[in-house]
Tab-separated table of C-alpha atoms in Angstrom:
chain	number	residue	atom	x	y	z
B	7	ASP	CA	0.000	0.000	0.000
B	8	SER	CA	1.585	3.266	-1.174
B	9	GLY	CA	-0.520	5.463	1.080
B	10	VAL	CA	-2.002	7.294	-1.915
B	11	THR	CA	-5.732	6.840	-2.346
B	12	GLN	CA	-7.835	7.452	-5.419
B	13	THR	CA	-11.576	7.454	-5.876
B	14	PRO	CA	-13.508	6.111	-7.595
B	15	LYS	CA	-11.811	2.893	-8.727
B	16	HIS	CA	-13.962	2.605	-11.811
B	17	LEU	CA	-16.028	5.131	-13.685
B	18	ILE	CA	-18.265	4.556	-16.684
B	19	THR	CA	-19.799	7.554	-18.380
B	20	ALA	CA	-21.024	8.757	-21.745
B	21	THR	CA	-19.410	10.997	-24.314
B	22	GLY	CA	-19.870	14.690	-23.628
B	23	GLN	CA	-20.111	14.234	-19.887
B	24	ARG	CA	-17.898	15.633	-17.128
B	25	VAL	CA	-16.261	13.653	-14.322
B	26	THR	CA	-14.099	14.398	-11.311
B	27	LEU	CA	-11.359	12.098	-10.086
B	28	ARG	CA	-10.074	12.490	-6.561
B	29	CYS	CA	-6.684	11.825	-5.039
B	30	SER	CA	-5.400	11.951	-1.478
B	31	PRO	CA	-1.597	12.002	-1.244
B	32	ARG	CA	0.514	10.242	1.340
B	33	SER	CA	0.523	11.959	4.686
B	34	GLY	CA	2.964	14.869	4.574
B	35	ASP	CA	3.537	14.813	0.804
B	36	LEU	CA	3.190	18.240	-0.772
B	37	SER	CA	3.390	17.302	-4.452
B	38	VAL	CA	0.667	15.620	-6.441
B	39	TYR	CA	1.066	14.402	-10.006
B	40	TRP	CA	-1.569	13.193	-12.455
B	41	TYR	CA	-0.894	10.690	-15.227
B	42	GLN	CA	-2.956	9.114	-17.964
B	43	GLN	CA	-2.146	5.566	-19.064
B	44	SER	CA	-3.616	4.076	-22.217
B	45	LEU	CA	-2.574	1.236	-24.492
B	46	ASP	CA	-1.721	3.461	-27.425
B	47	GLN	CA	-0.153	6.433	-25.581
B	48	GLY	CA	1.565	4.744	-22.668
B	49	LEU	CA	2.081	6.669	-19.436
B	50	GLN	CA	1.589	10.382	-20.040
B	51	PHE	CA	2.317	13.059	-17.468
B	52	LEU	CA	-0.582	15.493	-17.215
B	53	ILE	CA	0.097	17.996	-14.455
B	54	GLN	CA	1.820	18.528	-11.110
B	55	TYR	CA	0.792	20.567	-8.092
B	56	TYR	CA	2.983	21.527	-5.179
B	57	ASN	CA	1.382	22.782	-1.982
B	58	GLY	CA	-1.636	24.119	-3.824
B	59	GLU	CA	0.174	25.700	-6.747
B	60	GLU	CA	0.512	24.374	-10.270
B	61	ARG	CA	4.161	23.477	-10.798
B	62	ALA	CA	4.467	21.701	-14.122
B	63	LYS	CA	2.253	20.898	-17.050
B	64	GLY	CA	2.547	18.013	-19.438
B	65	ASN	CA	0.278	16.752	-22.166
B	66	ILE	CA	-2.921	17.926	-20.551
B	67	LEU	CA	-5.832	18.770	-22.830
B	68	GLU	CA	-7.689	22.048	-22.419
B	69	ARG	CA	-10.818	20.030	-21.555
B	70	PHE	CA	-8.988	18.749	-18.486
B	71	SER	CA	-8.206	20.744	-15.381
B	72	ALA	CA	-6.922	20.024	-11.915
B	73	GLN	CA	-6.494	21.663	-8.554
B	74	GLN	CA	-4.957	20.947	-5.198
B	75	PHE	CA	-6.839	21.997	-2.108
B	76	PRO	CA	-5.508	23.371	1.219
B	77	ASP	CA	-5.733	19.892	2.767
B	78	LEU	CA	-3.468	18.763	-0.134
B	79	HIS	CA	-5.950	16.439	-1.796
B	80	SER	CA	-6.301	16.945	-5.511
B	81	GLU	CA	-9.027	16.625	-8.099
B	82	LEU	CA	-8.742	16.082	-11.828
B	83	ASN	CA	-11.717	17.318	-13.822
B	84	LEU	CA	-12.365	15.902	-17.262
B	85	SER	CA	-15.059	17.520	-19.374
B	86	SER	CA	-16.647	17.061	-22.795
B	87	LEU	CA	-15.476	13.498	-22.627
B	88	GLU	CA	-14.570	11.622	-25.791
B	89	LEU	CA	-14.138	7.917	-26.425
B	90	GLY	CA	-10.379	8.460	-26.579
B	91	ASP	CA	-10.324	9.672	-22.990
B	92	SER	CA	-10.940	6.121	-21.820
B	93	ALA	CA	-7.823	5.240	-19.844
B	94	LEU	CA	-6.353	4.588	-16.438
B	95	TYR	CA	-5.705	7.795	-14.531
B	96	PHE	CA	-3.056	7.661	-11.855
B	97	CYS	CA	-2.269	10.064	-9.123
B	98	ALA	CA	1.153	10.065	-7.467
B	99	SER	CA	2.612	12.048	-4.607
B	100	SER	CA	6.061	12.959	-3.410
B	101	GLY	CA	7.521	14.890	-0.541
B	102	ASP	CA	10.128	17.602	-0.498
B	103	SER	CA	13.564	17.354	-2.005
B	104	GLY	CA	14.716	15.013	0.736
B	105	ASN	CA	13.391	12.011	-1.167
B	106	TYR	CA	14.728	13.066	-4.546
B	107	TYR	CA	11.331	13.228	-6.195
B	108	GLU	CA	10.532	9.529	-6.023
B	109	GLN	CA	6.836	9.188	-6.520
B	110	TYR	CA	4.291	7.029	-4.797
B	111	PHE	CA	1.432	5.966	-7.023
B	112	GLY	CA	-2.177	5.348	-6.187
B	113	PRO	CA	-4.107	2.344	-7.535
B	114	GLY	CA	-5.658	4.392	-10.328
B	115	THR	CA	-9.121	5.218	-11.610
B	116	ARG	CA	-10.233	3.331	-14.686
B	117	LEU	CA	-12.372	5.613	-16.831
B	118	THR	CA	-14.531	4.134	-19.572
B	119	VAL	CA	-16.290	6.527	-21.913
B	120	THR	CA	-19.099	4.945	-23.945
E	31	ALA	CA	15.194	18.640	-22.532
E	32	GLN	CA	15.167	15.259	-20.912
E	33	SER	CA	14.107	12.005	-22.514
E	34	VAL	CA	14.102	8.303	-21.767
E	35	THR	CA	14.330	5.426	-24.207
E	36	GLN	CA	13.590	1.872	-23.206
E	37	LEU	CA	14.866	-0.613	-25.747
E	38	GLY	CA	12.373	-3.377	-26.341
E	39	SER	CA	8.704	-3.070	-25.543
E	40	HIS	CA	8.612	-6.774	-24.708
E	41	VAL	CA	11.281	-9.016	-23.193
E	42	SER	CA	10.824	-12.731	-22.616
E	43	VAL	CA	13.124	-14.826	-20.411
E	44	SER	CA	12.999	-18.286	-18.911
E	45	GLU	CA	12.620	-18.754	-15.190
E	46	GLY	CA	16.073	-18.691	-13.616
E	47	ALA	CA	17.636	-16.750	-16.494
E	48	LEU	CA	19.217	-13.317	-16.352
E	49	VAL	CA	16.882	-10.356	-16.703
E	50	LEU	CA	18.251	-7.321	-18.553
E	51	LEU	CA	15.997	-4.363	-19.287
E	52	ARG	CA	17.629	-1.480	-21.098
E	53	CYS	CA	17.198	2.213	-20.469
E	54	ASN	CA	19.009	5.146	-22.020
E	55	TYR	CA	18.405	8.728	-21.032
E	56	SER	CA	19.139	12.177	-22.280
E	57	SER	CA	19.700	15.002	-19.837
E	58	SER	CA	21.692	18.227	-19.906
E	59	VAL	CA	22.333	18.045	-16.170
E	60	PRO	CA	23.184	15.128	-13.881
E	61	PRO	CA	19.917	13.219	-13.628
E	62	TYR	CA	18.073	11.383	-10.965
E	63	LEU	CA	17.084	7.987	-12.385
E	64	PHE	CA	14.384	5.582	-11.324
E	65	TRP	CA	12.959	2.190	-12.185
E	66	TYR	CA	9.337	1.501	-11.393
E	67	VAL	CA	7.378	-1.745	-11.731
E	68	GLN	CA	3.690	-2.105	-12.510
E	69	TYR	CA	1.883	-5.357	-11.847
E	70	PRO	CA	-1.426	-5.997	-13.596
E	71	ASN	CA	-4.242	-3.761	-12.397
E	72	GLN	CA	-1.997	-1.882	-9.999
E	73	GLY	CA	-0.216	1.433	-9.792
E	74	LEU	CA	3.509	1.840	-10.264
E	75	GLN	CA	5.860	1.155	-7.391
E	76	LEU	CA	9.468	2.183	-7.002
E	77	LEU	CA	12.041	-0.557	-7.581
E	78	LEU	CA	15.194	1.480	-7.150
E	79	LYS	CA	16.694	4.905	-7.707
E	80	TYR	CA	20.007	6.594	-8.455
E	81	THR	CA	20.621	10.091	-7.180
E	82	THR	CA	24.298	10.551	-6.306
E	83	GLY	CA	27.152	8.415	-5.026
E	84	ALA	CA	27.530	4.725	-5.806
E	85	THR	CA	26.630	4.029	-9.405
E	86	LEU	CA	25.440	0.476	-8.734
E	87	VAL	CA	22.161	0.638	-6.884
E	88	LYS	CA	20.219	-2.235	-5.404
E	89	GLY	CA	16.482	-2.329	-5.183
E	90	ILE	CA	13.695	-4.560	-4.043
E	91	ASN	CA	13.091	-8.126	-5.200
E	92	GLY	CA	16.755	-8.705	-6.129
E	93	PHE	CA	16.906	-6.081	-8.876
E	94	GLU	CA	19.817	-3.752	-9.391
E	95	ALA	CA	20.818	-1.083	-11.896
E	96	GLU	CA	24.038	0.619	-12.833
E	97	PHE	CA	24.334	4.278	-13.774
E	98	LYS	CA	26.835	4.677	-16.601
E	99	LYS	CA	27.327	8.314	-17.399
E	100	SER	CA	29.557	7.688	-20.402
E	101	GLU	CA	26.889	5.513	-21.978
E	102	THR	CA	23.930	7.554	-20.646
E	103	SER	CA	22.420	4.275	-19.531
E	104	PHE	CA	20.671	2.891	-16.485
E	105	HIS	CA	19.971	-0.748	-17.320
E	106	LEU	CA	18.033	-2.934	-14.894
E	107	THR	CA	19.220	-6.452	-14.120
E	108	LYS	CA	18.329	-9.441	-12.009
E	109	PRO	CA	20.513	-12.554	-11.979
E	110	SER	CA	17.684	-15.081	-11.873
E	111	ALA	CA	14.143	-14.415	-13.073
E	112	HIS	CA	11.165	-15.581	-11.104
E	113	MET	CA	7.640	-16.044	-12.376
E	114	SER	CA	6.498	-13.277	-10.038
E	115	ASP	CA	8.748	-10.799	-11.892
E	116	ALA	CA	6.351	-10.771	-14.840
E	117	ALA	CA	5.190	-7.167	-15.007
E	118	GLU	CA	5.770	-3.906	-16.843
E	119	TYR	CA	8.874	-1.936	-15.987
E	120	PHE	CA	9.322	1.796	-16.449
E	121	CYS	CA	12.529	3.784	-16.442
E	122	ALA	CA	12.213	7.450	-15.443
E	123	VAL	CA	14.415	10.528	-15.227
E	124	THR	CA	14.149	13.739	-13.215
E	125	SER	CA	16.606	16.596	-13.076
E	126	PRO	CA	17.636	17.883	-9.639
E	127	GLY	CA	15.438	20.838	-8.921
E	128	GLY	CA	13.303	19.861	-11.897
E	129	PHE	CA	9.588	19.652	-11.701
E	130	LYS	CA	8.843	16.933	-14.197
E	131	THR	CA	9.593	13.254	-14.267
E	132	ILE	CA	9.832	11.751	-17.722
E	133	PHE	CA	8.860	8.091	-18.014
E	134	GLY	CA	9.945	5.702	-20.704
E	135	ALA	CA	7.416	3.784	-22.771
E	136	GLY	CA	7.776	0.721	-20.575
E	137	THR	CA	9.043	-2.818	-21.125
E	138	ARG	CA	6.768	-5.743	-20.487
E	139	LEU	CA	8.668	-8.689	-19.009
E	140	PHE	CA	7.400	-12.197	-19.646
E	141	VAL	CA	8.832	-15.097	-17.642
E	142	LYS	CA	8.476	-18.603	-19.088
E	143	ALA	CA	8.376	-21.688	-16.912
């Protein structure tokens, strides 16, 4: 158990809809990362937050947005969903520089868009 | 810019044989390097990491990796494969003070009985 929790585990929704994925980092970790994993694209970095502030952006679509709240949990919002958004979405967390940015991954949310 | 290349999307070995998974990186500054493993239907977990110091690093489950700056490589090895090692393995690179970790495309390891 990595200590990172993600809800829900599975999500099935229709095209055009909007969903919110939630992540709680390990206790004390300030950084949260979001990744998308699909068969054709592999593991893609989406976005990173550090202590409530956006720190780095990867291949995140404009239809997607994220935030990190004062209690350090994070939410990834996906809107106007398309079939191609079906994927596993992982959240990871890491602490300060003392652990050299190693990341601890949650179990993922499997999103199916029909 | 940093990048990671994992040679071979699939590697198949027999149980008891040597495991060698290749990773080459590109980085303009001394990198921090990681290997992660992903078992089916699970998230990634850290196998081992190189930051500074000894270039041969040991990780969990008998895996080790050697940082070779001259070859810009960080290959993962295990002397004797076990059936439970069947999984997908990801090499990753982060620059000190950097904000992004770049993951390789992954190598799926198959272990034959």
